[in-house]
Amino acid sequence: MRANVKESAAIRPTFRKTELSSAVGAILSVGTLAVICPSTVVAQEADPSVLEEIIVTASRREQRINEIPASITALSGQQLERMGANGLEDYFTAIPSLSLVDRGPGRNNIIIRGVTNDSSLFYGDPQTSALYFDEVPVSEGTYPDLHTFDVQRIEVLRGPQGTLYGAGSLGGAVRIITEKPDPGRLAAKLDTTVEGISGHDVGTRLNLMLNTPLIEDVLAARVVGYSHDIPGFYENVNGFRPDDDAATEKLNGGRLAVRWLPTENLTIDARAIVQSQEADGYPAEQDALPLAHLDKFQHDFGSGGKLDDDVKVYSLDAELDMDFGTLIAATSYLDRDRIFIENVNRYTYYYGYDSETQDYINPGFGPNEDIFLPVSSLVTDDHYAWSGELRLVSTIAGPLSYSVGAFYSETTTNHGVLDYTDPAGEVHLSVLDEAACTFLGDDPCEPPYDMNTVLFDDADFGDFDDTLRNISIYGEIDYALNSQWTVTAGLRAFDLHMESEDPVLEDYDEDGVSPKLGIQYDLNESNMFYALYSEGFRRGNYPGSLIRADQEQELAARLGGRLPGEYTTADQPIIDEVLLEDDNLCGAAYPNFGRQTIESDSLKNYEMGARTTLLDGRLQLNTTVYQVDWENLQVLQVIDCGSGAGFFDTANGNQGDARIRGVEIDWSLRATDRLYLNLSAGYTHSRLQEDANLFPPGNPFTLTGVFEEPLGRSGNRSPAVPELTVSLSGTYTFPVPFIGNSAYEGFLHFSYDYQGDSFTEYTQRPEERSGDYGLVDLRLGVEGDRWELSAFVKNVTDDDSRTYVDVIPLTRGNNITRVQPRTIGMNFAWSFGD
């Protein structure tokens, strides 16, 4: 029977070092800064007094993590269990330089090393960090909340990964590696949790796993199932739709994996993931001037807020071991359908807004009196992606190792928005719930919504498919010059093509290369230093237009074929004739902006790191210092149109550069045979290097509203990026003799996680400040040979700090998410065969 984890020949051979070099390395290592890497796990079968490294595949081949010349963190399955982690929101605090934009279930965003999406970008825009589930890329669009039960490890690569992972890995990549079927044993696992949120309902979580050989040592299946019922902790005080536990969540799903070993050299893995996530009630507190009666965790939404997020992933991998290397072929298909009610607190005076006084006025459009008008949106997002990859990884022992491959993907998205308004002010927004019922396929929907009161435009709703094709070839080599020096070089060449069924949009094409160059110095077996240069990119987007297609065609006919982006000041009279003031006012105000192409942005990353082991293997210190130069940022700016026909609009473009400097450290200590400690910290200094403003002063066209206020000024911090994060955790084990069985052991796990403050936008307004809090979690338990029983308290101090402020353009308030209140629960786990 073949082992599940192979000691690949691609792992670089070690060279003999002198006693003098070992002593010098120990002295130098004390003064090093280190990259945080809670990548070590306590040895289970080896010496329990030392730290054991784990094998990772982040570099596309198996390597010991402390031999990788890059900034990487790995959390083992056991560490995730000790944390009680079910998803990204539970473990991101343990990883330095990683932050999370918390918009609620199915709408979170990952930020690594301060390389942030403009936090106001719409869902579906290209991300800055990549997310992989095994070999499957799942981050084009938004990140699904895939459950992490029965996971072997999670790997987080910090810094651009353009060479091996391509577009979208501008800041880094997160890889979730699942446990694989074992044809040599029967195994099962049950994990169940009951937990109560302070002041709210009790929730339950049930996880199951079964591993069974179908043909001994040849064929096996592994089945995982889970069902979570998670209570909400917000309150809707709206009289039409009161709810003491708003934002409840139901997560149901499962995975089926089959492993076939037809020969000694060939492994075939097939996987299927099916998951459904539902949320009822909006997961945010409302912050609005006319709603001063609201307390923390409260909102007043006439529409309840719904989320339905269905994810299906199918993949097939084949791995062939040959004399000189391993050939891997991987293909996958992702089907994700989401529908949710968004921005349900967008209560506004329909006929104008003064951004200076932050109040609503009548600027001269529409009736002579203000009308209080609730506006909400039903958002759909359908996403289909097929990908295929062929990769060859060398396994011959020697100074040269390499990984080369080709990648192809085709992604189709359909994003739609249905806006509902009630000019009479008499009907609650429950009509959107009925619309959601219709689009979710529930039949019948009673009562049916009235198309006459719902603003529904096919073009706005998104009846057009957008398709992205990506073709890439890549290669990376490591060459050991001698027993101490190793150089790394990599390159990825890519070609992107985007097209849309929307006739307003033009095709988008881009090609280029992403290089990587590094050097590694092994002072001795316990001390390694490296320097790395790498580049990354994020794809651009279609050239868009704020002018309707028919208006654009008429202008082209009258202006000699010129299109937006080609107009001159002399064209203004004809533009005024074609574009009426109350008809698409934003496009009329600045038509030249409408055709601006959203180009890709790119960054250059410079980093140095050290990895050291001291105290006979009991202490590991890892450090990285880095600088990132980010050019041609993709940003979004809100336009105040002051028009009843479209009271605000948005414009995307490229503006500004940023520089990010940081330090990441990790100290892992086996203090005694029973006490393990880890201290992780990250400092991220991310700043604009110049003013960012898509509407600079002195443009040739008349602007309505406030356009010339910069999106961000030089020196402003990047959105949603805390400067300082700290995580201190530890596990202490102890015998439990009074139970009468010496095999029983108790354990105490504790953690303290600090998140520094951040701001939602570059402007750094005080009302958009979040973070600056520390959370304490405790878990106490006892374990036997096959079972474990534990009690836990999350957020021991019942901290209620803000985790994120979601800015809703041109409204009287924002959506605020807060730390989940103190949660107390119990967990029981039983297994055999592991």
PDB file of N, CA and C in Angstrom, residues 63 148 292 327 337 342 370 545 611 696 726 747-748 763 769 774 787 789 821 833:
ATOM      1  N   GLN A  63       7.360  19.724  -0.381  1.00  0.00           N
ATOM      2  CA  GLN A  63       8.547  20.251   0.283  1.00  0.00           C
ATOM      3  C   GLN A  63       8.254  20.421   1.763  1.00  0.00           C
ATOM      4  N   THR A 148     -14.681  23.600   6.239  1.00  0.00           N
ATOM      5  CA  THR A 148     -13.331  23.042   6.386  1.00  0.00           C
ATOM      6  C   THR A 148     -13.274  21.823   7.297  1.00  0.00           C
ATOM      7  N   ALA A 292     -32.231  57.282  15.034  1.00  0.00           N
ATOM      8  CA  ALA A 292     -31.416  57.403  16.238  1.00  0.00           C
ATOM      9  C   ALA A 292     -31.865  56.465  17.349  1.00  0.00           C
ATOM     10  N   LEU A 327       3.742  13.594 -13.457  1.00  0.00           N
ATOM     11  CA  LEU A 327       2.855  14.303 -14.372  1.00  0.00           C
ATOM     12  C   LEU A 327       1.471  14.380 -13.759  1.00  0.00           C
ATOM     13  N   ASP A 337     -24.497  29.596  -7.870  1.00  0.00           N
ATOM     14  CA  ASP A 337     -25.654  30.465  -8.082  1.00  0.00           C
ATOM     15  C   ASP A 337     -25.982  31.160  -6.767  1.00  0.00           C
ATOM     16  N   GLU A 342     -29.884  43.099  -1.203  1.00  0.00           N
ATOM     17  CA  GLU A 342     -28.724  43.888  -0.835  1.00  0.00           C
ATOM     18  C   GLU A 342     -29.115  45.342  -0.600  1.00  0.00           C
ATOM     19  N   ASP A 370     -39.462  67.281  -0.910  1.00  0.00           N
ATOM     20  CA  ASP A 370     -38.724  66.028  -0.758  1.00  0.00           C
ATOM     21  C   ASP A 370     -39.696  64.870  -0.602  1.00  0.00           C
ATOM     22  N   SER A 545     -19.479  52.173 -20.748  1.00  0.00           N
ATOM     23  CA  SER A 545     -20.041  53.447 -21.169  1.00  0.00           C
ATOM     24  C   SER A 545     -21.172  53.814 -20.237  1.00  0.00           C
ATOM     25  N   ARG A 611      14.510  31.597   8.287  1.00  0.00           N
ATOM     26  CA  ARG A 611      13.853  30.493   8.994  1.00  0.00           C
ATOM     27  C   ARG A 611      14.915  29.824   9.850  1.00  0.00           C
ATOM     28  N   PRO A 696     -10.650  64.486 -12.325  1.00  0.00           N
ATOM     29  CA  PRO A 696      -9.743  65.568 -11.951  1.00  0.00           C
ATOM     30  C   PRO A 696     -10.342  66.925 -12.266  1.00  0.00           C
ATOM     31  N   VAL A 726      -2.014  40.678  15.829  1.00  0.00           N
ATOM     32  CA  VAL A 726      -1.245  39.846  16.749  1.00  0.00           C
ATOM     33  C   VAL A 726      -2.101  38.645  17.130  1.00  0.00           C
ATOM     34  N   PHE A 747      -6.897  18.711  27.908  1.00  0.00           N
ATOM     35  CA  PHE A 747      -6.179  19.766  27.198  1.00  0.00           C
ATOM     36  C   PHE A 747      -6.891  21.097  27.433  1.00  0.00           C
ATOM     37  N   LEU A 748      -6.096  22.137  27.413  1.00  0.00           N
ATOM     38  CA  LEU A 748      -6.604  23.502  27.488  1.00  0.00           C
ATOM     39  C   LEU A 748      -5.995  24.270  26.324  1.00  0.00           C
ATOM     40  N   THR A 763     -10.700  57.764   2.222  1.00  0.00           N
ATOM     41  CA  THR A 763     -10.933  59.057   2.871  1.00  0.00           C
ATOM     42  C   THR A 763     -10.804  59.000   4.388  1.00  0.00           C
ATOM     43  N   ARG A 769     -14.601  53.839  10.654  1.00  0.00           N
ATOM     44  CA  ARG A 769     -13.516  53.152  11.348  1.00  0.00           C
ATOM     45  C   ARG A 769     -14.039  51.860  11.975  1.00  0.00           C
ATOM     46  N   GLY A 774      -9.470  43.090  20.658  1.00  0.00           N
ATOM     47  CA  GLY A 774      -8.810  41.832  20.957  1.00  0.00           C
ATOM     48  C   GLY A 774      -9.819  40.814  21.464  1.00  0.00           C
ATOM     49  N   TRP A 787     -12.409   9.235  21.237  1.00  0.00           N
ATOM     50  CA  TRP A 787     -13.390  10.301  21.432  1.00  0.00           C
ATOM     51  C   TRP A 787     -12.746  11.519  22.085  1.00  0.00           C
ATOM     52  N   LEU A 789     -14.249  15.172  24.203  1.00  0.00           N
ATOM     53  CA  LEU A 789     -15.335  16.002  24.719  1.00  0.00           C
ATOM     54  C   LEU A 789     -14.740  17.309  25.220  1.00  0.00           C
ATOM     55  N   PRO A 821     -21.297  38.069  19.590  1.00  0.00           N
ATOM     56  CA  PRO A 821     -21.299  38.102  21.063  1.00  0.00           C
ATOM     57  C   PRO A 821     -20.761  36.805  21.664  1.00  0.00           C
ATOM     58  N   GLY A 833     -10.216   4.418  13.229  1.00  0.00           N
ATOM     59  CA  GLY A 833      -9.482   4.142  12.005  1.00  0.00           C
ATOM     60  C   GLY A 833      -8.497   5.217  11.615  1.00  0.00           C
TER      61      GLY A 833
END
